[in-house]
Coordinates of C-alpha atoms in Angstrom, one line a residue:
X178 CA 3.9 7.1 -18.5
X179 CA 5.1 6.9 -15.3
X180 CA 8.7 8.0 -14.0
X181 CA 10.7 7.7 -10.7
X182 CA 11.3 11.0 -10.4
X183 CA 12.3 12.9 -7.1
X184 CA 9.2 13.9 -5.0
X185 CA 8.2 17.2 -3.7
X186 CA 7.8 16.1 0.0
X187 CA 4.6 17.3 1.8
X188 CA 3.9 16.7 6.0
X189 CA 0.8 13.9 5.7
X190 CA -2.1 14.6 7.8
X191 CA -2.6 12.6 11.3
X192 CA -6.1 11.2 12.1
X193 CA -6.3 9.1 15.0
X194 CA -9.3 6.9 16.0
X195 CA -10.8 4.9 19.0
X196 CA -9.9 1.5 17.6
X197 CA -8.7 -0.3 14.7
X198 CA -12.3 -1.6 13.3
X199 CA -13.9 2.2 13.2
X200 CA -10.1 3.4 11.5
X201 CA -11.0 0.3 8.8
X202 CA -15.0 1.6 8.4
X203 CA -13.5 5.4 7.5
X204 CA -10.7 3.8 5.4
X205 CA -13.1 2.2 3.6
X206 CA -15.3 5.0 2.4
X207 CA -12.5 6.6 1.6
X208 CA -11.5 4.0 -1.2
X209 CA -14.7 3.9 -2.1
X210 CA -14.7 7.8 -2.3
X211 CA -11.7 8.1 -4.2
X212 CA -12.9 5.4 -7.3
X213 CA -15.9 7.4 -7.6
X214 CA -14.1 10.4 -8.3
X215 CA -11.5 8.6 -10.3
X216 CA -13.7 6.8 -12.7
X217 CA -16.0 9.9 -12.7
X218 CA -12.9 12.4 -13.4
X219 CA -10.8 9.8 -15.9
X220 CA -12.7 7.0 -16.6
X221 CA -10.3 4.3 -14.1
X222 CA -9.1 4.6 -10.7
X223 CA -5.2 3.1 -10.9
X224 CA -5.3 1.5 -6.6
X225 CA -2.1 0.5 -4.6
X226 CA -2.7 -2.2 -2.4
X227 CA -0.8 -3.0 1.2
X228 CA -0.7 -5.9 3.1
X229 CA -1.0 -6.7 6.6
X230 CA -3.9 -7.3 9.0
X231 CA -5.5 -3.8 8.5
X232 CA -5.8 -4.2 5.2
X233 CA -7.1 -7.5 5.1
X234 CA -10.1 -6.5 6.8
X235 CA -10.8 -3.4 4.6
X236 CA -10.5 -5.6 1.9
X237 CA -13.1 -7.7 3.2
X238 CA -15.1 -5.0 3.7
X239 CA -14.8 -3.4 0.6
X240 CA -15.9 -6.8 -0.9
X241 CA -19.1 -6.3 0.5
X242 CA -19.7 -2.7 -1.3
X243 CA -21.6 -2.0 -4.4
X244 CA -18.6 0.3 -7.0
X245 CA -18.1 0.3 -10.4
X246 CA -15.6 -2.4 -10.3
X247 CA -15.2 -2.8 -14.3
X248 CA -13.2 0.4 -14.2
X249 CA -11.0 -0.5 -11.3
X250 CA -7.2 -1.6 -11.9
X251 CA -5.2 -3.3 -8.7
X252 CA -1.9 -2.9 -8.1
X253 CA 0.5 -4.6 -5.3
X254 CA 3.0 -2.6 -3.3
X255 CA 5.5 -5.2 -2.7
X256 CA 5.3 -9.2 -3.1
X257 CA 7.1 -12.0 -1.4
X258 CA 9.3 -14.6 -3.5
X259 CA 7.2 -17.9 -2.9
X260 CA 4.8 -20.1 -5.0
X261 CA 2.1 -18.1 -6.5
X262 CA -0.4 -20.2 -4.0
X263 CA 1.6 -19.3 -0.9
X264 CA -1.1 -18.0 2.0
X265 CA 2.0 -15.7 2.9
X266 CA 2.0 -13.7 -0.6
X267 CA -0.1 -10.6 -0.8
X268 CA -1.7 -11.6 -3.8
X269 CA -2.9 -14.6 -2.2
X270 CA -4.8 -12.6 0.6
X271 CA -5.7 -9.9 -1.9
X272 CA -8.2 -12.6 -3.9
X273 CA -9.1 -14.2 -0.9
X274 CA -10.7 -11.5 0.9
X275 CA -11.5 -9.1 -2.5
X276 CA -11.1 -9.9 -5.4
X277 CA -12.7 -13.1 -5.3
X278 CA -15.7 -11.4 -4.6
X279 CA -16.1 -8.2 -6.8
X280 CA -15.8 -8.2 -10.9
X281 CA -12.9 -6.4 -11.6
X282 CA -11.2 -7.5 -14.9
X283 CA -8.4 -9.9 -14.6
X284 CA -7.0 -8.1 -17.1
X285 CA -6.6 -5.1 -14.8
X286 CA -5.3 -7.3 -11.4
X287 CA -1.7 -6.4 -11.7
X288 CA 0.0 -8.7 -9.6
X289 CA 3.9 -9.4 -9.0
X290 CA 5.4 -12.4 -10.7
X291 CA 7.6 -12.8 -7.7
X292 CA 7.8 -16.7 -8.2
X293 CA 10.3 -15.9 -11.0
X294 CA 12.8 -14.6 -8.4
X295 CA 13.5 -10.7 -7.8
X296 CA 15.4 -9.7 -10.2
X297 CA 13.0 -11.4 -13.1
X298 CA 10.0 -10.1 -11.2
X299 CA 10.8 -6.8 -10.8
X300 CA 12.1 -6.3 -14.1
X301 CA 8.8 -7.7 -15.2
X302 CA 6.8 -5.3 -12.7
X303 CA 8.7 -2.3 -13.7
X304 CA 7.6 -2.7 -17.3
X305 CA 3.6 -3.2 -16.3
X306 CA 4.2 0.3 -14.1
X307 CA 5.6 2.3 -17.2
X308 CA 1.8 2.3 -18.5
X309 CA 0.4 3.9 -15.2
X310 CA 0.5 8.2 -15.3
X311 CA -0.5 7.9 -11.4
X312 CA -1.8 5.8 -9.2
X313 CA -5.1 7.4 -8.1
X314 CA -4.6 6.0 -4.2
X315 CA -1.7 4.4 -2.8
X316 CA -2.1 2.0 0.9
X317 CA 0.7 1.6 3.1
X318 CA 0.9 0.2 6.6
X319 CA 4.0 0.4 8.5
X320 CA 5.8 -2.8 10.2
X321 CA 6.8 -2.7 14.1
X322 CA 11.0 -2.5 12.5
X323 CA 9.6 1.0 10.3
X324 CA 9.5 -0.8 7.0
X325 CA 6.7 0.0 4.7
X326 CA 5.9 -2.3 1.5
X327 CA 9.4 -4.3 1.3
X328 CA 11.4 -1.4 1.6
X329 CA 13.3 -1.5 5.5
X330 CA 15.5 1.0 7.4
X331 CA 19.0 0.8 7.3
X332 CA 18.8 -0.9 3.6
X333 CA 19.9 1.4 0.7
X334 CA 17.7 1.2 -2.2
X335 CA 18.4 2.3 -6.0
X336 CA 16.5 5.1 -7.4
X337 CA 15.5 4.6 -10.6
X338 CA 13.5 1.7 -11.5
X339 CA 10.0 1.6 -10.5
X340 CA 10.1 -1.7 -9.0
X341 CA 13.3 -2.9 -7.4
X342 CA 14.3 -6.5 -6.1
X343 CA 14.6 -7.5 -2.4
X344 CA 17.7 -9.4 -2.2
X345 CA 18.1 -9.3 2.3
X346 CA 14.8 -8.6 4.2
X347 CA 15.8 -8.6 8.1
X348 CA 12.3 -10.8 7.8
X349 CA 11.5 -14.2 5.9
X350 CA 11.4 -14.5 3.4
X351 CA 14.5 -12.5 2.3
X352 CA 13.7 -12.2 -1.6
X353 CA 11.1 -9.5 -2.0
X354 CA 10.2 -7.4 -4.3
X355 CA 8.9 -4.2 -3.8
X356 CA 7.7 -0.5 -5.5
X357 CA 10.2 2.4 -5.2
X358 CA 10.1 5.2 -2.9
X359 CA 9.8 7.3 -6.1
X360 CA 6.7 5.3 -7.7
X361 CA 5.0 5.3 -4.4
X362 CA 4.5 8.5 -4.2
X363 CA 3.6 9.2 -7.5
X364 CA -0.2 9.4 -6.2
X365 CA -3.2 11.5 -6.4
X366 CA -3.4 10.3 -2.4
X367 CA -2.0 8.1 0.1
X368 CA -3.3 6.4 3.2
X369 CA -1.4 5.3 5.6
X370 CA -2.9 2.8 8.0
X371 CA -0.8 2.3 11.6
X372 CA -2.2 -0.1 14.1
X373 CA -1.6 -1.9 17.3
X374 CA 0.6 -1.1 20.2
X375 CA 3.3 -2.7 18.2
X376 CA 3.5 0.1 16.4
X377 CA 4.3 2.8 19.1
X378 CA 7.6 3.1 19.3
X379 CA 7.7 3.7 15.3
X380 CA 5.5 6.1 15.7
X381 CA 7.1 7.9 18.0
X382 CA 10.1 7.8 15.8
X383 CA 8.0 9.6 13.0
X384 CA 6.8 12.6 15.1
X385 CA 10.1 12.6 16.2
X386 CA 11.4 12.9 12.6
X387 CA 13.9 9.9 12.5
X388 CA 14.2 9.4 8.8
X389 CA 12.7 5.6 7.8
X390 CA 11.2 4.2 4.2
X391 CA 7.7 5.3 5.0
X392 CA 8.4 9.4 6.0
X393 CA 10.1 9.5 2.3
X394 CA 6.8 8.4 0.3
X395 CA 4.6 11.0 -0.4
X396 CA 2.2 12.6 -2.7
X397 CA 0.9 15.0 -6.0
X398 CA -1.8 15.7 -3.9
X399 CA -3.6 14.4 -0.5
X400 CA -1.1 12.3 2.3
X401 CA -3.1 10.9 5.5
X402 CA -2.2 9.1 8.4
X403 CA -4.8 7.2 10.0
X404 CA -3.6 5.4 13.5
X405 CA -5.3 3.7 16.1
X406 CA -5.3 4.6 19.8
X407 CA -3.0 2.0 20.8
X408 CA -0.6 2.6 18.2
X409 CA -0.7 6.5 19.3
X410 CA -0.4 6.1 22.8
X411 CA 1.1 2.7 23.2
X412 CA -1.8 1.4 25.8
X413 CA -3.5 -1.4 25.0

């Protein structure tokens, strides 16, 4: 059962690569990678997906891959409150360019029921998350503001449930919900995917060590970084 406990925090390891589309090839294999060794170790591999434009086009790449999919079980690292056909929603662009394509169970697609509000969504969420032990892999990307998932700097966030509602998101749509700090990085390993010059300025802020949602999610195990020229130097 999983629990929101306090995290032992570890420094993640940088990678940087030539351009976003060769950083999405090696983030690839490495999903793959990591369900091999899942299934092949416990019989599932328990994934956290992000959202954002990197991801979108791992996840149409991974939709192209051969993997034992029956044993896979998807989870969503935050969710928007709007209509569960909304192109803005990361569940909608997590079937569109995956899961549409690949036989995972829909038994074992977890998604958030954000179209019942935040509150009723995350309570809902938080129950579904009790029955993980750890997620095997956990994505994150990180926004040009610093937030990561729905969780943003300068909000104050409670530290117990697993899931927590989104109530005032500097960025539409306000009403979120999101995973916890805590049940982030409750993870076997995390990859964190930073792209675009967009991005510089947060990453400066990082190696700097100004505190913001995504340098307090960590790992049991394995935390990467994997960044993209432009985010790292800020050229285009």
């Amino acid at each position: 059962m999983m629990t929101s406990a306090s995290p032992t925090f570890t420094k993640p390891v940088w990678q940087l690569f030539d351009n976003a589309t060769v950083l999405a090839e090696q983030a690839t294999q490495d999903i793959l990678n990591a369900a091999e060794s899942a299934i092949s170790q416990r019989g599932a591999f328990h994934l956290v997906l992000a959202g954002g434009t990197t991801p979108k086009v791992i996840y149409r790449l991974l939709a192209k891959t051969d993997s034992d999919w029956q044993h896979w079980h998807v989870y969503l690292g935050d969710e928007r409150c709007l209509s569960p056909d909304d192109a803005e929603r990361n569940s909608v662009m997590a079937s569109e360019c995956l899961l549409n394509d690949v036989s995972i169970p829909d038994s074992q697609v977890h998604f958030i029921p954000s179209e019942l509000g935040s509150d009723a969504a995350a309570a809902a969420y938080d129950k579904v998350l009790q029955n993980v032990g750890q997620f095997d892999m956990v994505l994150l990307g990180m926004g040009e503001d610093g937030h990561t998932a729905s969780l943003f700097p300068g909000h104050i966030y409670p530290e117990g449930p697993l899931a927590l509602p989104v109530l005032n998101a500097p960025k539409p749509p306000p009403e979120r919900v999101s995973l916890s700090s805590a049940c982030l990085s409750n993870n076997d390993q995390i990859l964190i995917l930073i792209t675009g010059q967009s991005k510089h300025d947060r990453v400066l802020d990082w190696i700097s060590g100004v505190d913001m949602p995504i340098t307090n999610i960590t790992t049991n195990n394995q935390a990467s970084v994997y960044c993209d020229k432009e985010a790292w130097t800020g050229d285009a």
